[in-house]
Amino acid sequence: MPTYNRKNIRIDPSVFQYPADKAASDAIHKSEAFQKALTFISEQSVEKALTGLYRSSYAEITSVNSPKIYAMIREAMEMYGMDCEISVYIQRKYEMSALLSGIKHPILLISSEFLREITEDMLWGLLASEVAGIKNGFGEIKFVESLSKFSYGLLPAIVTEPLKLLFNNWHKYAEYSFDRANLIATGDFNTTMQLILLGEAPTAILRQTDFTDPNCTFMSQSREFMNTEDTVMRVIRDVKSVTNSGLYYASRYIELFKFYQGEYYELLEETT
Amino acid sequence: MIELRGLQVENFSHPQDRASWTVVTKAPWLKKLMDWMMTKEAMYEMRTDYLGNAFEVRRADMPDLFDMVEDVCRVLDYQTMPRLFSRRSSLVGALVNSGENPILVFPDFILNNFDDDMLRFQIGRTITMLKANNAQIRTSVDWILKIINKIPGVGAVAVPVLADWVRKSRYTEDRGALLACQDEDAAMKALFRYAGLPRKYIDPKVYPEYISAYQQAGKIEGFSQSVMTAYRTEAWKNDRIVELFKWYSSGEYFDLIEDFE
C-alpha cells in the first residue's frame, strides 16, 4: 500500500473521472447547441458580466484576507495540473453548497456555513475536488446550464425537458467524480465521507463513524436503500434518480467505497 | 413524568380538529381515496428520500435522544419505537414518516439549538402524529392535494376542506406534545421559538400579555381569514400558541393528567 503524501501527487483528474460522467460530459461538449452557446457567451461578454455580478455580491477570497484558503487553491491547481485563475467567493447561506461556474475565468461560490463547520482537511478536499472539476470542464457545463435555465419559462416543455434531463444526467455522475477527486486530495476516506455528510448528522457522530468499515451503520443503511426488494421504493428511487440532478448520499457512499477498494490505491501508486 | 397508560387521542383531541375531520369524512369519495392511498403505502416517497439522503442514528451514536424518544413513547403509550434519522436542515420541527416502520427525522438545527425540554416537546408532537395516525393521513392528503389541485373545480372545493383539517390537527398534536413533556413553559418556549422569537426574549411572564394582545388585535377573522387560509396547510403559529395556552389555562390539561395519576 503506497504512503500518502499530497505534496507528491500530480495527476490529471480525467484519469479517474467516473466513466459515466466522462460519457455524459463528452456528449454535452460535442453537441452543436452547447458549442453555439459557448460562442454566444464569448461574443456577448456574458462571462464578464457574471464575474462583475459575483464581485459586487459576494466576498472574494484573496491572498490577503484568507491566505490559507488562497494557498490551498494554488496547491490544488498544482496537484491537478490547472493553470487558469480561479476566483473564490463566499456566500452567506445556511445550506452547505459549493457552486462552480465559468469558462475562461472559473468561479467557485462557497456557502459561509462550510467555512464555519469544516475542518482544514475537509476544506482542502472540497477545494481540490472543485479544482479537479474545473480541469475536467465542469465550469463550462455549469455556466451554460445556468444560462439555459432562463429559457425554461420561455420555451415549450418538449424542448426544455430533454435539456434538463441531459444536464441532470451529467450532474449525477459528476458528483461521483468530485468525490473521487476529494478522496485523492485528502487521502483519507473518512475525511471525504465526513465532508459529504457534513451537517446531515452531528459532527461528533460523523467523526466516530469508521466509513471504511463495510459493516458500519451508514453502510447497512445505504445497502438497504440500494438493494431494497420493495418494488414501490425501487421505482421511486429510480425515477427520482433520473429526474433529479442530485445524488442520494447512499449511492455516493457505495460508489466511492468501490473506488476506494479498487482503483484508488493503484492510482496513488502510479502518481506518487 | 406521569405515564399516561391507556391514553387515547380522543382524550385530548382539539374540538376544531374533530369538527374539521367530520367535514372531510362527509365527502365519501375523499375518505375512500385516502383509505385506498394508505393501503398502497403512499408513504414510501419520503421514506426513500430519508433512507438515501439522511443519516440514520443508532443508540450508540445518540443515547440521550434514544432515551428521550423511548420515554415519550412510554408516556404517551405508543408502542412502536421509530427509526431515527438526522439531516441538514434549518427547520425547527422534526419530520415524521409513518407506515409499518415509522421514521422520525431530526433537522440538525433543532439538535444543535433546542434545549432538552423543547426537544421533548417536538418529539411528543411527532409521536402524537403517529399515535393519531395523522402522519399517514397527512401524507395521503399531500398526494391528493398535488393531484386534485390540477383538476379545475374539484380542487377549489376539496383543497380548503383538507387544508383546514391539516391546520386544525396541529392543535391536537401540540396538546399531545404538552402531555409528553408535561411542562407548560417548555411547550410555550418551543412554540414561541417556532414563531421566531429569539431564545433570550422567551419569558413565561410575558405569555398572558402577548396572547391577550394577539387575541384582541392580531387575529385574522371573517372573509380575510377565509381567503388567506383556504389553501394553507400550516396553522398560524400564533394561533397554535393561543390554542395551547387556552387548553392548559382552562384546567382541562391538568384534569386529564390527574386522571392518570
Coordinates of C-alpha atoms in Angstrom, one line a residue:
Chain A
M1 CA 0.0 0.0 0.0
P2 CA 1.6 3.4 -1.1
T3 CA 2.2 6.0 1.6
Y4 CA 0.0 9.1 1.1
N5 CA 1.8 12.4 0.7
R6 CA -0.3 15.0 -1.1
K7 CA 2.7 17.2 -1.9
N8 CA 4.0 14.4 -4.2
I9 CA 0.8 13.8 -6.1
R10 CA 0.4 15.1 -9.7
I11 CA -2.5 13.7 -11.6
D12 CA -4.8 14.7 -14.4
P13 CA -8.3 14.4 -13.0
S14 CA -9.6 13.0 -16.3
V15 CA -7.7 9.8 -15.4
F16 CA -10.1 8.9 -12.5
Q17 CA -13.2 10.7 -13.9
Y18 CA -16.2 8.5 -13.3
P19 CA -16.8 6.7 -16.7
A20 CA -20.5 7.7 -17.0
D21 CA -19.6 11.3 -16.1
K22 CA -17.0 11.3 -18.9
A23 CA -19.5 10.0 -21.3
A24 CA -22.2 12.5 -20.3
S25 CA -19.7 15.4 -20.3
D26 CA -18.4 14.4 -23.7
A27 CA -21.9 14.2 -25.1
I28 CA -22.7 17.7 -23.9
H29 CA -19.4 19.2 -25.1
K30 CA -19.8 17.6 -28.5
S31 CA -23.4 18.9 -29.0
E32 CA -23.8 21.7 -31.5
A33 CA -26.2 23.6 -29.2
F34 CA -23.5 23.6 -26.5
Q35 CA -20.8 24.9 -28.8
K36 CA -23.2 27.6 -30.1
A37 CA -23.9 28.6 -26.5
L38 CA -20.2 28.9 -25.8
T39 CA -19.7 31.1 -28.9
F40 CA -22.7 33.3 -27.8
I41 CA -21.3 33.6 -24.3
S42 CA -17.9 34.6 -25.7
E43 CA -19.1 37.1 -28.3
Q44 CA -21.6 38.8 -25.9
S45 CA -19.1 39.0 -23.0
V46 CA -21.6 37.2 -20.8
E47 CA -19.0 35.7 -18.6
K48 CA -17.5 39.1 -17.9
A49 CA -20.9 40.3 -16.8
L50 CA -21.3 37.4 -14.5
T51 CA -17.9 37.9 -12.9
G52 CA -19.0 41.5 -12.2
L53 CA -22.2 40.3 -10.6
Y54 CA -20.3 38.0 -8.3
R55 CA -17.7 40.6 -7.5
S56 CA -20.4 43.0 -6.4
S57 CA -22.5 40.5 -4.5
Y58 CA -20.1 38.3 -2.5
A59 CA -16.8 38.5 -0.6
E60 CA -13.8 37.3 -2.6
I61 CA -11.1 35.2 -1.1
T62 CA -7.7 36.8 -1.6
S63 CA -4.2 36.1 -0.6
V64 CA -4.6 39.0 1.9
N65 CA -7.9 38.2 3.6
S66 CA -7.6 34.4 3.6
P67 CA -4.0 33.3 2.8
K68 CA -4.7 29.8 3.9
I69 CA -7.6 29.2 1.5
Y70 CA -5.7 31.0 -1.2
A71 CA -2.7 28.8 -0.7
M72 CA -4.9 25.6 -0.8
I73 CA -6.3 26.7 -4.1
R74 CA -2.9 27.2 -5.5
E75 CA -1.7 23.8 -4.2
A76 CA -4.8 22.0 -5.6
M77 CA -4.1 23.7 -9.0
E78 CA -0.7 22.3 -8.9
M79 CA -1.9 18.8 -7.9
Y80 CA -4.4 18.6 -10.7
G81 CA -2.4 20.5 -13.4
M82 CA -4.6 23.6 -13.6
D83 CA -3.2 26.9 -14.9
C84 CA -6.0 29.4 -15.3
E85 CA -7.0 31.7 -12.5
I86 CA -9.9 30.7 -10.2
S87 CA -11.9 33.3 -8.2
V88 CA -13.4 32.0 -4.9
Y89 CA -16.3 33.8 -3.3
I90 CA -18.2 33.3 0.0
Q91 CA -22.0 33.5 0.0
R92 CA -23.9 33.9 3.3
K93 CA -26.1 30.8 3.4
Y94 CA -27.2 28.1 5.9
E95 CA -27.3 25.3 3.4
M96 CA -23.9 23.9 2.7
S97 CA -23.1 24.3 -1.0
A98 CA -20.3 24.9 -3.4
L99 CA -21.2 26.2 -6.8
L100 CA -18.8 26.0 -9.7
S101 CA -19.2 28.0 -12.9
G102 CA -17.3 29.8 -15.6
I103 CA -15.3 29.2 -18.8
K104 CA -12.2 31.4 -19.1
H105 CA -12.4 32.6 -15.5
P106 CA -13.9 29.9 -13.4
I107 CA -15.7 31.0 -10.2
L108 CA -16.3 29.0 -7.1
L109 CA -19.0 30.1 -4.7
I110 CA -18.9 28.6 -1.2
S111 CA -21.6 29.0 1.4
S112 CA -20.5 30.6 4.6
E113 CA -21.6 27.6 6.7
F114 CA -19.0 25.4 5.1
L115 CA -16.3 27.6 6.5
R116 CA -17.8 27.7 9.9
E117 CA -18.2 24.0 10.4
I118 CA -15.4 22.5 8.2
T119 CA -12.0 21.2 9.3
E120 CA -8.9 22.2 7.5
D121 CA -8.6 18.8 5.9
M122 CA -12.2 18.8 4.7
L123 CA -11.8 22.3 3.2
W124 CA -8.7 21.1 1.4
G125 CA -10.7 18.2 0.0
L126 CA -13.5 20.4 -1.1
L127 CA -11.3 23.0 -2.8
A128 CA -9.2 20.3 -4.5
S129 CA -12.3 18.5 -5.8
E130 CA -13.7 21.7 -7.2
V131 CA -10.4 22.5 -8.9
A132 CA -10.5 18.9 -10.5
G133 CA -14.0 19.7 -11.7
I134 CA -12.8 22.9 -13.4
K135 CA -10.0 21.0 -15.0
N136 CA -12.5 18.5 -16.3
G137 CA -14.5 21.2 -18.0
F138 CA -17.4 21.2 -15.5
G139 CA -17.3 25.0 -15.1
E140 CA -18.3 25.4 -18.8
I141 CA -21.2 23.0 -18.5
K142 CA -22.5 24.6 -15.3
F143 CA -22.2 28.0 -16.9
V144 CA -24.2 27.1 -19.9
E145 CA -26.7 25.2 -17.8
S146 CA -27.3 28.2 -15.6
L147 CA -27.9 30.4 -18.7
S148 CA -30.2 27.8 -20.2
K149 CA -32.4 28.0 -17.2
F150 CA -33.6 31.4 -18.4
S151 CA -35.1 29.7 -21.4
Y152 CA -37.1 27.2 -19.3
G153 CA -40.0 29.5 -18.9
L154 CA -39.9 30.8 -22.5
L155 CA -39.6 27.6 -24.5
P156 CA -42.1 24.7 -24.6
A157 CA -41.6 21.8 -22.3
I158 CA -40.8 19.5 -25.2
V159 CA -37.6 21.5 -25.7
T160 CA -36.7 22.3 -22.1
E161 CA -37.4 18.9 -20.5
P162 CA -34.8 16.9 -22.6
L163 CA -32.4 19.7 -21.9
K164 CA -33.0 19.4 -18.2
L165 CA -32.6 15.6 -18.3
L166 CA -29.3 16.0 -20.2
F167 CA -27.9 18.3 -17.5
N168 CA -29.4 16.3 -14.7
N169 CA -27.8 13.1 -16.0
W170 CA -24.4 14.8 -16.1
H171 CA -24.8 16.3 -12.7
K172 CA -25.3 13.0 -11.0
Y173 CA -22.3 11.3 -12.5
A174 CA -20.2 14.4 -12.0
E175 CA -20.8 14.1 -8.2
Y176 CA -19.0 10.7 -8.3
S177 CA -16.0 12.4 -10.0
F178 CA -16.0 15.1 -7.4
D179 CA -16.0 12.6 -4.6
R180 CA -13.1 10.7 -6.2
A181 CA -11.1 13.9 -6.6
N182 CA -11.8 14.7 -3.0
L183 CA -10.6 11.3 -1.8
I184 CA -7.4 11.6 -3.8
A185 CA -6.7 15.0 -2.3
T186 CA -7.5 14.2 1.3
G187 CA -6.0 10.7 1.2
D188 CA -8.5 9.8 3.9
F189 CA -11.8 8.0 3.2
N190 CA -13.3 9.1 6.5
T191 CA -12.5 12.8 5.9
T192 CA -14.1 12.7 2.5
M193 CA -17.2 11.0 3.8
Q194 CA -17.4 13.4 6.7
L195 CA -17.4 16.2 4.2
I196 CA -20.1 14.6 2.0
L197 CA -22.3 14.1 5.0
L198 CA -21.4 17.3 6.8
G199 CA -24.3 18.6 8.7
E200 CA -26.6 15.7 8.0
A201 CA -25.6 14.3 11.3
P202 CA -24.0 15.9 14.3
T203 CA -20.3 16.2 13.7
A204 CA -19.3 14.1 16.7
I205 CA -21.3 11.1 15.2
L206 CA -19.7 11.5 11.8
R207 CA -16.2 11.6 13.4
Q208 CA -16.8 8.5 15.4
T209 CA -18.1 6.5 12.4
D210 CA -15.5 4.5 10.5
F211 CA -16.8 4.6 7.0
T212 CA -14.1 2.3 5.8
D213 CA -15.7 -0.5 7.8
P214 CA -18.1 -2.3 5.5
N215 CA -20.2 -3.1 8.5
C216 CA -20.6 0.5 9.7
T217 CA -24.2 1.7 10.3
F218 CA -24.2 4.0 7.3
M219 CA -23.2 1.1 5.0
S220 CA -26.1 -1.0 6.2
Q221 CA -28.5 1.9 5.7
S222 CA -27.0 2.5 2.2
R223 CA -27.3 -1.2 1.3
E224 CA -30.9 -1.2 2.5
F225 CA -31.5 1.7 0.2
M226 CA -29.7 0.4 -2.8
N227 CA -30.7 -3.3 -2.6
T228 CA -34.3 -2.9 -1.4
E229 CA -36.6 -5.6 -2.8
D230 CA -39.6 -3.3 -2.3
T231 CA -40.9 -2.6 -5.8
V232 CA -42.5 0.7 -4.9
M233 CA -39.4 2.0 -3.2
R234 CA -37.2 0.9 -6.1
V235 CA -39.5 2.6 -8.7
I236 CA -39.5 5.9 -6.7
R237 CA -35.8 5.7 -6.2
D238 CA -35.0 5.0 -9.8
V239 CA -37.5 7.6 -11.2
K240 CA -36.1 10.2 -8.9
S241 CA -32.6 9.3 -9.9
V242 CA -33.4 10.2 -13.5
T243 CA -35.4 13.3 -12.8
N244 CA -33.3 14.8 -10.0
S245 CA -29.9 16.4 -10.5
G246 CA -28.6 15.4 -7.1
L247 CA -27.5 12.0 -6.0
Y248 CA -28.5 10.1 -2.9
Y249 CA -25.8 10.1 -0.3
A250 CA -26.2 6.3 -0.1
S251 CA -25.3 5.8 -3.7
R252 CA -22.4 8.3 -3.5
Y253 CA -21.0 6.3 -0.5
I254 CA -21.3 3.0 -2.2
E255 CA -19.7 4.2 -5.4
L256 CA -16.8 5.9 -3.5
F257 CA -16.3 2.8 -1.4
K258 CA -16.0 0.7 -4.6
F259 CA -13.4 3.1 -5.9
Y260 CA -11.6 3.2 -2.6
Q261 CA -11.3 -0.6 -2.6
G262 CA -10.2 -0.8 -6.2
E263 CA -8.6 1.8 -8.4
Y264 CA -7.7 4.3 -5.7
Y265 CA -4.5 2.6 -4.4
E266 CA -3.4 1.8 -7.9
L267 CA -3.7 5.5 -8.9
L268 CA -1.9 6.6 -5.8
E269 CA 0.9 4.2 -6.6
E270 CA 1.2 5.4 -10.2
T271 CA 1.1 9.1 -9.3
T272 CA 3.4 9.4 -6.3
Chain B
M1 CA -43.2 12.2 34.5
I2 CA -46.6 10.6 34.7
E3 CA -47.1 7.7 32.3
L4 CA -50.4 8.1 30.6
R5 CA -51.3 4.4 30.2
G6 CA -54.3 3.8 28.1
L7 CA -54.2 7.3 26.7
Q8 CA -56.3 7.7 23.6
V9 CA -56.1 10.6 21.1
E10 CA -59.8 11.2 21.7
N11 CA -59.0 12.1 25.3
F12 CA -57.2 15.3 24.2
S13 CA -58.1 16.0 20.6
H14 CA -59.0 19.6 19.8
P15 CA -62.7 20.2 19.1
Q16 CA -61.8 22.1 15.9
D17 CA -59.7 19.1 14.7
R18 CA -62.6 16.8 15.3
A19 CA -65.1 19.1 13.6
S20 CA -62.9 19.5 10.6
W21 CA -62.3 15.8 10.3
T22 CA -66.1 15.3 10.3
V23 CA -66.3 17.6 7.3
V24 CA -63.6 15.6 5.5
T25 CA -65.4 12.3 6.1
K26 CA -68.7 13.8 4.8
A27 CA -67.2 13.5 1.3
P28 CA -67.2 9.7 1.0
W29 CA -65.1 9.7 -2.2
L30 CA -62.4 11.7 -0.5
K31 CA -62.3 9.4 2.5
K32 CA -62.3 6.3 0.2
L33 CA -59.5 7.8 -1.8
M34 CA -57.4 8.4 1.3
D35 CA -58.1 4.9 2.7
W36 CA -57.1 3.4 -0.7
M37 CA -53.9 5.5 -0.8
M38 CA -52.9 4.4 2.7
T39 CA -53.2 0.8 1.7
K40 CA -51.0 1.5 -1.2
E41 CA -48.2 2.6 1.1
A42 CA -48.1 6.1 -0.4
M43 CA -45.7 7.0 2.3
Y44 CA -42.8 5.4 0.5
E45 CA -41.8 8.6 -1.3
M46 CA -40.4 10.3 1.7
R47 CA -39.0 7.1 3.2
T48 CA -36.9 6.6 0.1
D49 CA -35.6 10.1 0.5
Y50 CA -34.7 9.7 4.2
L51 CA -33.0 6.3 3.6
G52 CA -31.0 7.6 0.7
N53 CA -30.3 11.1 1.9
A54 CA -30.4 11.3 5.7
F55 CA -28.2 9.7 8.3
E56 CA -29.7 7.0 10.5
V57 CA -28.6 7.4 14.1
R58 CA -28.2 4.4 16.4
R59 CA -28.4 4.2 20.2
A60 CA -24.6 4.2 20.4
D61 CA -24.5 7.5 18.5
M62 CA -27.0 9.4 20.5
P63 CA -28.1 7.5 23.6
D64 CA -29.8 10.6 25.1
L65 CA -32.0 11.1 22.1
F66 CA -33.0 7.4 22.1
D67 CA -33.8 7.5 25.8
M68 CA -35.9 10.6 25.2
V69 CA -37.9 9.1 22.3
E70 CA -38.4 5.9 24.2
D71 CA -39.6 7.8 27.3
V72 CA -42.0 9.9 25.2
C73 CA -43.4 6.7 23.6
R74 CA -43.9 5.3 27.1
V75 CA -45.5 8.4 28.5
L76 CA -47.9 8.7 25.5
D77 CA -48.5 4.9 25.5
Y78 CA -47.3 4.5 21.9
Q79 CA -45.9 1.0 21.3
T80 CA -43.6 1.2 18.3
M81 CA -40.1 2.7 18.6
P82 CA -39.5 4.7 15.4
R83 CA -36.2 4.6 13.4
L84 CA -34.3 7.9 14.0
F85 CA -32.6 9.9 11.3
S86 CA -30.9 13.3 11.2
R87 CA -30.3 15.6 8.3
R88 CA -29.0 19.1 7.5
S89 CA -31.9 21.5 7.7
S90 CA -32.8 24.8 9.4
L91 CA -36.4 23.6 10.1
V92 CA -37.5 23.9 13.6
G93 CA -39.7 20.8 13.7
A94 CA -38.9 17.1 13.5
L95 CA -40.3 15.3 10.5
V96 CA -42.2 12.1 10.6
N97 CA -43.0 9.4 8.2
S98 CA -45.5 6.6 9.0
G99 CA -46.4 3.2 7.8
E100 CA -45.4 -0.1 9.2
N101 CA -42.0 1.2 10.3
P102 CA -42.3 4.8 11.4
I103 CA -39.4 7.2 10.9
L104 CA -38.5 10.4 12.8
V105 CA -36.1 12.8 11.1
F106 CA -34.4 15.5 13.2
P107 CA -33.1 18.6 11.5
D108 CA -29.6 19.3 12.8
F109 CA -30.8 22.8 13.7
I110 CA -33.0 21.5 16.5
L111 CA -30.4 19.0 17.7
N112 CA -27.9 21.8 18.0
N113 CA -30.1 24.6 19.2
F114 CA -33.0 23.2 21.2
D115 CA -32.9 22.6 25.0
D116 CA -33.9 19.1 26.1
D117 CA -37.3 20.2 27.2
M118 CA -38.1 21.8 23.8
L119 CA -36.7 18.8 22.0
R120 CA -39.0 16.6 24.1
F121 CA -42.0 18.8 23.1
Q122 CA -41.0 18.3 19.4
I123 CA -40.7 14.5 19.9
G124 CA -44.1 14.5 21.7
R125 CA -45.6 16.2 18.7
T126 CA -44.3 13.7 16.2
I127 CA -45.3 10.7 18.4
T128 CA -48.8 12.2 18.7
M129 CA -48.9 12.4 14.9
L130 CA -48.1 8.7 14.8
K131 CA -50.5 7.8 17.6
A132 CA -53.3 9.7 15.9
N133 CA -52.4 8.3 12.5
N134 CA -52.0 11.9 11.3
A135 CA -48.7 11.3 9.7
Q136 CA -50.1 8.7 7.4
I137 CA -53.3 10.6 6.7
R138 CA -51.3 13.8 6.0
T139 CA -49.0 12.1 3.5
S140 CA -52.1 10.9 1.7
V141 CA -53.5 14.4 1.9
D142 CA -50.3 15.8 0.4
W143 CA -50.6 13.5 -2.5
I144 CA -54.3 14.3 -3.0
L145 CA -53.6 18.0 -2.8
K146 CA -51.0 17.6 -5.5
I147 CA -53.4 15.7 -7.8
I148 CA -56.8 17.4 -7.3
N149 CA -55.2 20.9 -7.3
K150 CA -54.8 20.3 -11.0
I151 CA -58.5 19.5 -11.6
P152 CA -60.4 22.8 -12.1
G153 CA -63.4 23.0 -9.8
V154 CA -62.7 19.9 -7.8
G155 CA -59.5 21.4 -6.3
A156 CA -61.3 24.6 -5.4
V157 CA -63.8 22.7 -3.2
A158 CA -61.7 19.9 -1.9
V159 CA -58.4 21.6 -1.1
P160 CA -59.8 24.0 1.5
V161 CA -61.5 21.1 3.3
L162 CA -58.4 19.1 3.5
A163 CA -56.1 22.1 4.3
D164 CA -58.4 23.1 7.1
W165 CA -58.1 19.6 8.7
V166 CA -54.3 19.7 8.4
R167 CA -54.2 23.1 10.1
K168 CA -56.6 22.0 12.9
S169 CA -54.8 18.7 13.5
R170 CA -51.8 20.7 14.6
Y171 CA -53.7 21.9 17.7
T172 CA -54.2 18.3 18.8
E173 CA -50.6 17.5 18.1
D174 CA -49.5 20.4 20.3
R175 CA -51.7 19.1 23.1
G176 CA -50.1 15.6 22.7
A177 CA -46.7 17.3 22.8
L178 CA -47.5 19.0 26.1
L179 CA -48.7 15.7 27.5
A180 CA -45.3 14.3 26.5
C181 CA -43.2 17.0 28.2
Q182 CA -45.7 17.9 31.0
D183 CA -44.1 21.3 31.2
E184 CA -46.2 24.2 30.1
D185 CA -43.3 26.6 30.0
A186 CA -41.3 24.2 27.8
A187 CA -44.2 23.9 25.4
M188 CA -44.7 27.6 25.1
K189 CA -41.0 28.1 24.8
A190 CA -40.9 25.7 21.8
L191 CA -43.9 27.3 20.2
F192 CA -42.6 30.9 20.6
R193 CA -39.3 29.7 19.3
Y194 CA -41.1 28.2 16.3
A195 CA -42.9 31.5 15.8
G196 CA -39.5 33.2 15.5
L197 CA -38.8 34.7 18.9
P198 CA -35.1 34.6 19.8
R199 CA -34.3 32.4 22.8
K200 CA -33.1 35.3 25.0
Y201 CA -36.5 37.0 24.8
I202 CA -38.6 34.0 25.7
D203 CA -40.0 34.6 29.1
P204 CA -43.0 32.8 30.7
K205 CA -44.1 36.1 32.4
V206 CA -45.0 37.7 29.1
Y207 CA -47.1 34.8 27.7
P208 CA -50.5 36.0 29.0
E209 CA -50.0 39.6 27.9
Y210 CA -48.8 38.6 24.5
I211 CA -51.6 36.2 24.0
S212 CA -54.3 38.6 25.1
A213 CA -52.8 41.3 22.8
Y214 CA -52.9 38.9 19.9
Q215 CA -56.4 37.8 20.6
Q216 CA -57.6 41.4 20.7
A217 CA -55.7 42.8 17.7
G218 CA -53.7 40.3 15.7
K219 CA -56.2 37.5 14.8
I220 CA -57.4 37.4 11.3
E221 CA -61.1 36.8 11.0
G222 CA -64.1 36.8 8.6
F223 CA -63.7 36.9 4.9
S224 CA -60.0 37.8 5.0
Q225 CA -59.3 34.8 7.1
S226 CA -61.2 32.5 4.7
V227 CA -59.3 33.8 1.7
M228 CA -55.9 33.8 3.3
T229 CA -56.2 30.4 4.9
A230 CA -58.2 28.4 2.4
Y231 CA -55.3 26.8 0.7
R232 CA -52.9 27.0 3.6
T233 CA -51.8 23.7 5.2
E234 CA -49.8 25.2 8.0
A235 CA -51.6 26.6 11.1
W236 CA -50.9 30.2 12.0
K237 CA -48.1 30.0 14.5
N238 CA -49.7 32.4 17.0
D239 CA -53.0 30.5 16.8
R240 CA -51.1 27.4 18.0
I241 CA -49.7 29.4 20.9
V242 CA -53.2 30.7 21.8
E243 CA -54.9 27.3 21.5
L244 CA -52.4 25.5 23.7
F245 CA -52.4 28.3 26.2
K246 CA -56.2 28.2 26.4
W247 CA -56.1 24.4 27.0
Y248 CA -53.9 24.4 30.0
S249 CA -55.2 27.7 31.4
S250 CA -58.7 26.3 31.3
G251 CA -57.5 23.5 33.6
E252 CA -58.5 20.8 31.0
Y253 CA -54.9 19.7 30.7
F254 CA -54.3 19.3 34.4
D255 CA -57.6 17.4 34.8
L256 CA -56.5 15.0 32.2
I257 CA -53.1 14.5 33.8
E258 CA -54.8 14.0 37.2
D259 CA -57.0 11.2 35.7
F260 CA -53.8 9.2 35.1
E261 CA -52.1 9.9 38.4

